[in-house]
PDB file of C-alpha atoms and ligand atoms in Angstrom:
ATOM      1  CA  MET A   1     -31.696 -14.399  26.674  1.00 71.00           C
ATOM      2  CA  THR A   2     -33.663 -13.001  23.397  1.00 87.00           C
ATOM      3  CA  GLU A   3     -31.536 -11.595  21.237  1.00 92.00           C
ATOM      4  CA  PRO A   4     -31.951  -7.640  20.422  1.00 94.00           C
ATOM      5  CA  SER A   5     -33.391  -6.897  17.064  1.00 95.00           C
ATOM      6  CA  TYR A   6     -31.318  -4.647  15.848  1.00 96.00           C
ATOM      7  CA  LEU A   7     -28.667  -7.894  16.023  1.00 97.00           C
ATOM      8  CA  THR A   8     -30.671 -10.047  14.392  1.00 97.00           C
ATOM      9  CA  ALA A   9     -31.927  -7.730  11.346  1.00 97.00           C
ATOM     10  CA  THR A  10     -27.634  -6.366  10.892  1.00 98.00           C
ATOM     11  CA  ARG A  11     -27.082 -10.025  10.684  1.00 98.00           C
ATOM     12  CA  ALA A  12     -29.682 -11.448   8.370  1.00 98.00           C
ATOM     13  CA  GLY A  13     -29.085  -8.643   5.843  1.00 97.00           C
ATOM     14  CA  TYR A  14     -25.022  -9.181   6.148  1.00 98.00           C
ATOM     15  CA  ASP A  15     -26.244 -12.696   5.661  1.00 98.00           C
ATOM     16  CA  SER A  16     -28.420 -12.283   2.935  1.00 97.00           C
ATOM     17  CA  PHE A  17     -25.785 -10.644   0.234  1.00 96.00           C
ATOM     18  CA  ALA A  18     -22.048 -11.200   1.933  1.00 97.00           C
ATOM     19  CA  ALA A  19     -21.225 -12.483  -1.565  1.00 97.00           C
ATOM     20  CA  GLU A  20     -22.767  -9.482  -3.440  1.00 95.00           C
ATOM     21  CA  TYR A  21     -20.993  -6.923  -1.093  1.00 95.00           C
ATOM     22  CA  ALA A  22     -17.830  -8.433  -0.928  1.00 96.00           C
ATOM     23  CA  GLU A  23     -17.451  -8.330  -5.074  1.00 93.00           C
ATOM     24  CA  ALA A  24     -18.588  -4.379  -4.588  1.00 91.00           C
ATOM     25  CA  ALA A  25     -16.371  -3.249  -2.468  1.00 92.00           C
ATOM     26  CA  ALA A  26     -13.402  -5.384  -3.542  1.00 91.00           C
ATOM     27  CA  ASP A  27     -11.147  -2.503  -5.215  1.00 88.00           C
ATOM     28  CA  GLU A  28     -12.940   0.241  -2.946  1.00 89.00           C
ATOM     29  CA  LEU A  29     -10.005   1.105  -0.860  1.00 91.00           C
ATOM     30  CA  GLY A  30      -7.441   1.777  -3.268  1.00 87.00           C
ATOM     31  CA  GLU A  31      -9.879   4.360  -5.081  1.00 86.00           C
ATOM     32  CA  LYS A  32     -10.206   6.396  -1.932  1.00 90.00           C
ATOM     33  CA  PRO A  33      -6.674   7.719  -1.113  1.00 92.00           C
ATOM     34  CA  PHE A  34      -7.926   9.290   2.005  1.00 94.00           C
ATOM     35  CA  GLN A  35      -8.711   5.667   3.809  1.00 95.00           C
ATOM     36  CA  LEU A  36      -5.841   4.361   2.602  1.00 97.00           C
ATOM     37  CA  ALA A  37      -3.570   7.412   4.106  1.00 97.00           C
ATOM     38  CA  MET A  38      -5.629   6.789   7.267  1.00 98.00           C
ATOM     39  CA  LEU A  39      -5.610   2.857   7.310  1.00 98.00           C
ATOM     40  CA  ALA A  40      -1.787   3.840   7.075  1.00 98.00           C
ATOM     41  CA  GLU A  41      -1.301   5.751   9.574  1.00 98.00           C
ATOM     42  CA  PHE A  42      -3.134   3.318  11.986  1.00 98.00           C
ATOM     43  CA  ALA A  43      -1.044   0.282  10.714  1.00 98.00           C
ATOM     44  CA  GLU A  44       2.187   2.766  11.340  1.00 98.00           C
ATOM     45  CA  ARG A  45       1.057   3.328  15.536  1.00 98.00           C
ATOM     46  CA  VAL A  46       0.286   0.047  16.313  1.00 98.00           C
ATOM     47  CA  ARG A  47       2.741  -1.473  14.600  1.00 96.00           C
ATOM     48  CA  SER A  48       5.598   0.800  16.417  1.00 94.00           C
ATOM     49  CA  ALA A  49       3.524   0.385  19.915  1.00 91.00           C
ATOM     50  CA  GLY A  50       4.351  -3.125  19.230  1.00 89.00           C
ATOM     51  CA  ALA A  51       1.829  -3.884  22.062  1.00 85.00           C
ATOM     52  CA  GLY A  52      -0.824  -6.958  20.437  1.00 92.00           C
ATOM     53  CA  PRO A  53      -3.094  -7.646  17.692  1.00 98.00           C
ATOM     54  CA  VAL A  54      -5.331  -5.420  16.128  1.00 98.00           C
ATOM     55  CA  ALA A  55      -9.458  -6.411  16.007  1.00 98.00           C
ATOM     56  CA  ASP A  56     -11.122  -5.780  12.658  1.00 98.00           C
ATOM     57  CA  ILE A  57     -14.538  -5.429  14.695  1.00 98.00           C
ATOM     58  CA  GLY A  58     -17.126  -5.372  11.752  1.00 98.00           C
ATOM     59  CA  CYS A  59     -14.664  -7.111   9.350  1.00 98.00           C
ATOM     60  CA  GLY A  60     -17.343  -8.544   6.929  1.00 98.00           C
ATOM     61  CA  PRO A  61     -15.423  -9.709   4.062  1.00 98.00           C
ATOM     62  CA  GLY A  62     -12.143  -9.448   5.402  1.00 98.00           C
ATOM     63  CA  ARG A  63     -10.729  -7.066   2.792  1.00 98.00           C
ATOM     64  CA  VAL A  64      -9.320  -4.180   5.104  1.00 98.00           C
ATOM     65  CA  SER A  65      -7.994  -6.727   7.571  1.00 98.00           C
ATOM     66  CA  ALA A  66      -6.167  -8.207   4.793  1.00 98.00           C
ATOM     67  CA  HIS A  67      -4.606  -4.799   3.661  1.00 98.00           C
ATOM     68  CA  LEU A  68      -3.558  -3.843   7.153  1.00 98.00           C
ATOM     69  CA  ALA A  69      -2.058  -7.167   7.205  1.00 98.00           C
ATOM     70  CA  SER A  70       0.057  -6.428   3.640  1.00 98.00           C
ATOM     71  CA  LEU A  71       1.132  -3.133   6.148  1.00 97.00           C
ATOM     72  CA  GLY A  72       2.608  -6.143   8.365  1.00 97.00           C
ATOM     73  CA  VAL A  73       0.035  -5.592  11.060  1.00 98.00           C
ATOM     74  CA  ASP A  74      -0.863  -8.537  13.096  1.00 98.00           C
ATOM     75  CA  VAL A  75      -4.504  -8.432  12.714  1.00 98.00           C
ATOM     76  CA  PHE A  76      -7.714 -10.765  13.111  1.00 98.00           C
ATOM     77  CA  GLY A  77     -11.193 -10.117  12.081  1.00 98.00           C
ATOM     78  CA  LEU A  78     -14.321 -10.288  13.989  1.00 98.00           C
ATOM     79  CA  ASP A  79     -17.914 -10.080  13.188  1.00 98.00           C
ATOM     80  CA  LEU A  80     -21.674 -10.594  13.538  1.00 98.00           C
ATOM     81  CA  SER A  81     -22.584 -12.443   9.654  1.00 98.00           C
ATOM     82  CA  SER A  82     -21.720 -15.683   9.586  1.00 98.00           C
ATOM     83  CA  GLU A  83     -21.924 -15.209   6.261  1.00 98.00           C
ATOM     84  CA  MET A  84     -19.221 -13.252   5.675  1.00 98.00           C
ATOM     85  CA  ILE A  85     -16.845 -14.885   8.053  1.00 98.00           C
ATOM     86  CA  ALA A  86     -16.761 -18.083   5.934  1.00 98.00           C
ATOM     87  CA  LEU A  87     -16.519 -16.003   3.185  1.00 98.00           C
ATOM     88  CA  ALA A  88     -12.994 -14.003   4.647  1.00 98.00           C
ATOM     89  CA  ARG A  89     -11.921 -17.083   5.835  1.00 98.00           C
ATOM     90  CA  ARG A  90     -11.776 -18.880   2.381  1.00 98.00           C
ATOM     91  CA  THR A  91     -10.396 -15.487   0.877  1.00 98.00           C
ATOM     92  CA  TYR A  92      -7.728 -15.269   3.388  1.00 98.00           C
ATOM     93  CA  PRO A  93      -7.424 -18.476   4.427  1.00 98.00           C
ATOM     94  CA  GLY A  94      -3.894 -17.078   6.040  1.00 98.00           C
ATOM     95  CA  LEU A  95      -5.954 -14.560   8.267  1.00 98.00           C
ATOM     96  CA  ARG A  96      -8.166 -15.479  11.453  1.00 98.00           C
ATOM     97  CA  PHE A  97     -11.636 -14.552  11.443  1.00 98.00           C
ATOM     98  CA  ASP A  98     -14.058 -15.342  14.127  1.00 98.00           C
ATOM     99  CA  VAL A  99     -18.058 -14.736  14.358  1.00 98.00           C
ATOM    100  CA  GLY A 100     -18.616 -11.646  17.209  1.00 97.00           C
ATOM    101  CA  ALA A 101     -20.945  -9.324  17.860  1.00 97.00           C
ATOM    102  CA  MET A 102     -20.516  -5.636  19.442  1.00 98.00           C
ATOM    103  CA  PRO A 103     -21.177  -3.922  22.196  1.00 97.00           C
ATOM    104  CA  ASP A 104     -20.118  -7.249  24.134  1.00 96.00           C
ATOM    105  CA  LEU A 105     -17.183  -8.534  22.885  1.00 97.00           C
ATOM    106  CA  ASP A 106     -15.880 -12.192  23.918  1.00 97.00           C
ATOM    107  CA  LEU A 107     -12.203 -10.704  24.253  1.00 98.00           C
ATOM    108  CA  ALA A 108      -9.840 -10.174  27.500  1.00 98.00           C
ATOM    109  CA  ASP A 109      -9.014  -7.210  28.825  1.00 98.00           C
ATOM    110  CA  ALA A 110      -6.136  -5.493  27.203  1.00 98.00           C
ATOM    111  CA  SER A 111      -5.163  -7.878  24.817  1.00 98.00           C
ATOM    112  CA  LEU A 112      -5.339  -5.673  22.036  1.00 98.00           C
ATOM    113  CA  GLY A 113      -3.006  -3.445  20.823  1.00 98.00           C
ATOM    114  CA  GLY A 114      -5.414  -2.052  18.174  1.00 98.00           C
ATOM    115  CA  VAL A 115      -8.892  -2.183  17.095  1.00 98.00           C
ATOM    116  CA  LEU A 116     -10.216  -0.894  13.752  1.00 98.00           C
ATOM    117  CA  ALA A 117     -14.178  -0.652  13.060  1.00 98.00           C
ATOM    118  CA  TRP A 118     -14.666   0.367   9.474  1.00 98.00           C
ATOM    119  CA  TYR A 119     -18.231   1.661   8.906  1.00 97.00           C
ATOM    120  CA  SER A 120     -19.554  -1.209  11.693  1.00 98.00           C
ATOM    121  CA  VAL A 121     -20.578   0.857  14.825  1.00 98.00           C
ATOM    122  CA  ILE A 122     -22.842   2.617  12.203  1.00 97.00           C
ATOM    123  CA  HIS A 123     -25.388  -0.409  12.660  1.00 98.00           C
ATOM    124  CA  LEU A 124     -25.727   0.197  16.126  1.00 98.00           C
ATOM    125  CA  PRO A 125     -28.498   2.141  17.698  1.00 97.00           C
ATOM    126  CA  PRO A 126     -26.834   5.017  18.656  1.00 97.00           C
ATOM    127  CA  GLU A 127     -27.570   5.100  22.585  1.00 97.00           C
ATOM    128  CA  LEU A 128     -25.568   1.884  22.509  1.00 98.00           C
ATOM    129  CA  LEU A 129     -22.145   3.824  20.869  1.00 98.00           C
ATOM    130  CA  PRO A 130     -21.234   4.751  24.770  1.00 98.00           C
ATOM    131  CA  ALA A 131     -21.023   0.872  25.776  1.00 98.00           C
ATOM    132  CA  ALA A 132     -19.537  -0.535  22.784  1.00 98.00           C
ATOM    133  CA  PHE A 133     -16.046   2.593  23.424  1.00 98.00           C
ATOM    134  CA  ALA A 134     -16.337   1.114  26.766  1.00 98.00           C
ATOM    135  CA  GLU A 135     -15.478  -2.511  25.204  1.00 98.00           C
ATOM    136  CA  PHE A 136     -13.429  -1.176  22.657  1.00 98.00           C
ATOM    137  CA  ARG A 137     -11.321   1.187  25.920  1.00 98.00           C
ATOM    138  CA  ARG A 138     -11.351  -2.190  28.030  1.00 98.00           C
ATOM    139  CA  VAL A 139      -9.621  -4.570  25.229  1.00 98.00           C
ATOM    140  CA  LEU A 140      -7.389  -2.406  24.242  1.00 98.00           C
ATOM    141  CA  VAL A 141      -3.519  -1.680  26.221  1.00 97.00           C
ATOM    142  CA  PRO A 142      -2.897   1.328  27.666  1.00 97.00           C
ATOM    143  CA  GLY A 143      -1.538   2.981  24.555  1.00 96.00           C
ATOM    144  CA  GLY A 144      -3.412   1.173  22.198  1.00 98.00           C
ATOM    145  CA  HIS A 145      -5.069   2.681  18.828  1.00 98.00           C
ATOM    146  CA  LEU A 146      -8.246   2.972  17.358  1.00 98.00           C
ATOM    147  CA  LEU A 147      -9.272   3.895  14.171  1.00 98.00           C
ATOM    148  CA  LEU A 148     -13.922   4.135  13.195  1.00 98.00           C
ATOM    149  CA  ALA A 149     -14.808   5.036   9.851  1.00 98.00           C
ATOM    150  CA  PHE A 150     -18.562   6.113   9.916  1.00 97.00           C
ATOM    151  CA  GLN A 151     -21.157   8.212   7.510  1.00 96.00           C
ATOM    152  CA  VAL A 152     -21.339  11.737   8.319  1.00 97.00           C
ATOM    153  CA  GLY A 153     -25.065  12.993   9.087  1.00 95.00           C
ATOM    154  CA  ASP A 154     -28.166  13.360  11.445  1.00 94.00           C
ATOM    155  CA  GLU A 155     -30.659  11.704   9.924  1.00 91.00           C
ATOM    156  CA  PRO A 156     -30.943   7.068   9.894  1.00 92.00           C
ATOM    157  CA  LEU A 157     -31.346   5.945   6.693  1.00 92.00           C
ATOM    158  CA  HIS A 158     -33.181   2.409   6.589  1.00 93.00           C
ATOM    159  CA  VAL A 159     -32.634   0.280   3.253  1.00 92.00           C
ATOM    160  CA  SER A 160     -34.986  -2.845   2.543  1.00 93.00           C
ATOM    161  CA  GLU A 161     -33.631  -3.513  -0.163  1.00 92.00           C
ATOM    162  CA  ALA A 162     -29.776  -4.290  -1.368  1.00 91.00           C
ATOM    163  CA  PHE A 163     -28.023  -6.351  -3.912  1.00 91.00           C
ATOM    164  CA  GLY A 164     -31.251  -7.995  -4.672  1.00 92.00           C
ATOM    165  CA  HIS A 165     -31.944  -9.222  -1.376  1.00 94.00           C
ATOM    166  CA  GLU A 166     -34.845  -7.866   0.773  1.00 95.00           C
ATOM    167  CA  VAL A 167     -33.503  -7.229   4.044  1.00 95.00           C
ATOM    168  CA  ALA A 168     -34.218  -4.416   7.355  1.00 95.00           C
ATOM    169  CA  LEU A 169     -30.906  -2.582   7.865  1.00 95.00           C
ATOM    170  CA  ASP A 170     -30.589   1.068   9.532  1.00 94.00           C
ATOM    171  CA  PHE A 171     -27.149   2.768   8.569  1.00 95.00           C
ATOM    172  CA  HIS A 172     -27.002   5.467  11.215  1.00 96.00           C
ATOM    173  CA  ARG A 173     -25.426   8.911  10.446  1.00 96.00           C
ATOM    174  CA  LEU A 174     -23.295  10.257  13.176  1.00 97.00           C
ATOM    175  CA  ARG A 175     -21.389  13.522  14.172  1.00 98.00           C
ATOM    176  CA  PRO A 176     -17.746  13.318  14.085  1.00 98.00           C
ATOM    177  CA  GLU A 177     -18.127  15.934  17.041  1.00 98.00           C
ATOM    178  CA  ARG A 178     -20.024  13.691  19.535  1.00 98.00           C
ATOM    179  CA  VAL A 179     -18.507  10.903  18.415  1.00 98.00           C
ATOM    180  CA  SER A 180     -15.410  12.672  19.347  1.00 98.00           C
ATOM    181  CA  ASP A 181     -16.754  13.345  22.870  1.00 98.00           C
ATOM    182  CA  LEU A 182     -18.038   9.811  23.712  1.00 98.00           C
ATOM    183  CA  LEU A 183     -14.919   8.299  22.817  1.00 98.00           C
ATOM    184  CA  GLU A 184     -13.448  10.883  24.988  1.00 98.00           C
ATOM    185  CA  ASP A 185     -16.174  10.466  27.924  1.00 98.00           C
ATOM    186  CA  ALA A 186     -14.996   6.431  27.470  1.00 98.00           C
ATOM    187  CA  GLY A 187     -11.512   7.083  28.120  1.00 98.00           C
ATOM    188  CA  PHE A 188      -9.874   7.698  24.803  1.00 98.00           C
ATOM    189  CA  ARG A 189      -7.564  10.680  23.649  1.00 98.00           C
ATOM    190  CA  VAL A 190      -9.093  12.266  20.270  1.00 98.00           C
ATOM    191  CA  ASP A 191      -5.597  11.987  17.941  1.00 98.00           C
ATOM    192  CA  ALA A 192      -7.249  13.086  14.523  1.00 98.00           C
ATOM    193  CA  ARG A 193     -10.285  13.394  12.427  1.00 98.00           C
ATOM    194  CA  LEU A 194     -10.715  13.867   9.117  1.00 97.00           C
ATOM    195  CA  VAL A 195     -13.869  14.331   7.197  1.00 97.00           C
ATOM    196  CA  ARG A 196     -13.918  14.590   3.134  1.00 94.00           C
ATOM    197  CA  GLY A 197     -16.124  14.906   0.635  1.00 88.00           C
ATOM    198  CA  PRO A 198     -18.159  11.702  -0.950  1.00 87.00           C
ATOM    199  CA  HIS A 199     -16.044  10.273  -3.645  1.00 78.00           C
ATOM    200  CA  ASP A 200     -17.439  10.869  -7.598  1.00 68.00           C
ATOM    201  CA  PRO A 201     -19.608   8.132  -8.175  1.00 56.00           C
ATOM    202  CA  GLY A 202     -18.735   9.379 -11.546  1.00 54.00           C
ATOM    203  CA  THR A 203     -15.534   8.104 -11.240  1.00 53.00           C
ATOM    204  CA  SER A 204     -15.839   4.703  -9.069  1.00 48.00           C
ATOM    205  CA  GLU A 205     -15.280   1.641 -10.680  1.00 46.00           C
ATOM    206  CA  THR A 206     -17.321   0.317  -7.433  1.00 49.00           C
ATOM    207  CA  ARG A 207     -21.391   0.081  -6.440  1.00 58.00           C
ATOM    208  CA  LEU A 208     -20.319   1.100  -2.962  1.00 68.00           C
ATOM    209  CA  THR A 209     -22.049   4.851  -4.082  1.00 73.00           C
ATOM    210  CA  GLU A 210     -21.241   7.592  -1.424  1.00 82.00           C
ATOM    211  CA  ARG A 211     -24.077  10.287  -0.971  1.00 82.00           C
ATOM    212  CA  MET A 212     -22.637  12.247   2.338  1.00 89.00           C
ATOM    213  CA  PRO A 213     -19.468  12.969   4.150  1.00 94.00           C
ATOM    214  CA  GLN A 214     -17.271  10.148   5.589  1.00 96.00           C
ATOM    215  CA  ALA A 215     -15.620  10.618   8.893  1.00 98.00           C
ATOM    216  CA  TYR A 216     -12.300   9.195   9.698  1.00 98.00           C
ATOM    217  CA  ILE A 217     -11.547   9.130  13.871  1.00 98.00           C
ATOM    218  CA  LEU A 218      -7.757   8.033  15.241  1.00 98.00           C
ATOM    219  CA  ALA A 219      -8.215   7.916  19.233  1.00 98.00           C
ATOM    220  CA  SER A 220      -5.642   6.644  21.593  1.00 98.00           C
ATOM    221  CA  ALA A 221      -6.524   4.445  25.034  1.00 97.00           C
ATOM    222  CA  PRO A 222      -3.445   6.797  27.764  1.00 94.00           C
ATOM    223  CA  ALA A 223      -0.489   5.228  28.339  1.00 88.00           C
TER     224      ALA A 223
HETATM  225  C1  SAM B 301     -20.627  -1.935   5.959  1.00 81.04           C
HETATM  226  S1  SAM B 301     -20.250  -3.423   6.255  1.00 81.04           S
HETATM  227  C2  SAM B 301     -18.438  -2.819   6.654  1.00 81.04           C
HETATM  228  C3  SAM B 301     -17.828  -4.235   6.369  1.00 81.04           C
HETATM  229  C4  SAM B 301     -15.626  -3.926   6.521  1.00 81.04           C
HETATM  230  N1  SAM B 301     -15.419  -3.818   8.099  1.00 81.04           N
HETATM  231  C5  SAM B 301     -15.524  -3.758   5.225  1.00 81.04           C
HETATM  232  O1  SAM B 301     -15.217  -2.666   5.020  1.00 81.04           O
HETATM  233  O2  SAM B 301     -15.621  -4.377   4.126  1.00 81.04           O
HETATM  234  C6  SAM B 301     -20.616  -3.608   8.109  1.00 81.04           C
HETATM  235  C7  SAM B 301     -19.944  -5.041   8.259  1.00 81.04           C
HETATM  236  O3  SAM B 301     -20.576  -4.515  10.419  1.00 81.04           O
HETATM  237  C8  SAM B 301     -21.038  -5.925  10.543  1.00 81.04           C
HETATM  238  N2  SAM B 301     -21.361  -5.608  12.068  1.00 81.04           N
HETATM  239  C9  SAM B 301     -23.024  -4.508  12.282  1.00 81.04           C
HETATM  240  N3  SAM B 301     -23.404  -4.824  13.192  1.00 81.04           N
HETATM  241  C10 SAM B 301     -22.085  -5.461  14.139  1.00 81.04           C
HETATM  242  C11 SAM B 301     -22.130  -6.134  15.765  1.00 81.04           C
HETATM  243  N4  SAM B 301     -23.003  -5.439  16.344  1.00 81.04           N
HETATM  244  N5  SAM B 301     -20.933  -6.309  15.207  1.00 81.04           N
HETATM  245  C12 SAM B 301     -20.471  -7.087  15.018  1.00 81.04           C
HETATM  246  N6  SAM B 301     -20.333  -7.054  13.577  1.00 81.04           N
HETATM  247  C13 SAM B 301     -21.391  -6.157  12.940  1.00 81.04           C
HETATM  248  C14 SAM B 301     -21.756  -6.491   9.535  1.00 81.04           C
HETATM  249  O4  SAM B 301     -22.054  -8.128   9.452  1.00 81.04           O
HETATM  250  C15 SAM B 301     -20.815  -6.479   8.424  1.00 81.04           C
HETATM  251  O5  SAM B 301     -20.136  -7.326   7.893  1.00 81.04           O
END
């Protein structure tokens, strides 16, 4: 079967600038306390449920997987980009990273205690979000937890150059209310939604500039 063009283009983009992205993102989590707070709450929930590992889907260079591991979470990473996976394996040799793509996950039903999709569903065409969320629900145990992060907005951003590389990447900004509705349609309960303003680029030491509000949604699969 021919691969959909959005997967081919997204993989090619992230393969081309994996190293530059990893460097730019290296210290970003620590600069943004609301991100750390949502990740801490997610970690606490999956740890106390003790219901299986967390998959960090769209893990990129593995920095968020490593952060969760530092909080005592049993976590592995999955990503479309084999360059990202190779880099994550080199950087965090103690953690497991596999190549894999949304929306169709090569994971067994009810095999995970948590799913993290940290700025990764933004690259799915929005009409595929219901399929992705149904997959997240399928692979989670009852009582499992999901954390999503994405940029808020209505208009997609098309990027043709990143870190000096020619790419063809689409970033789909999303509305938290719409995402919550889709999660509920997929059988999730939405437990918390956080929308924060863009981080002041003047105080950022990384190159991951934010132009719009950022959203974080914590949801759970009813027990
Ligand atoms: C903005 S980066 C975020 C990476 C990581 N979560 C982080 O915060 O550092 C988006 C990542 O999602 C991955 N990705 C995009 N679409 C994907 C898909 N359909 N399945 C799996 N991974 C995907 C990309 O390869 C990329 O590594």
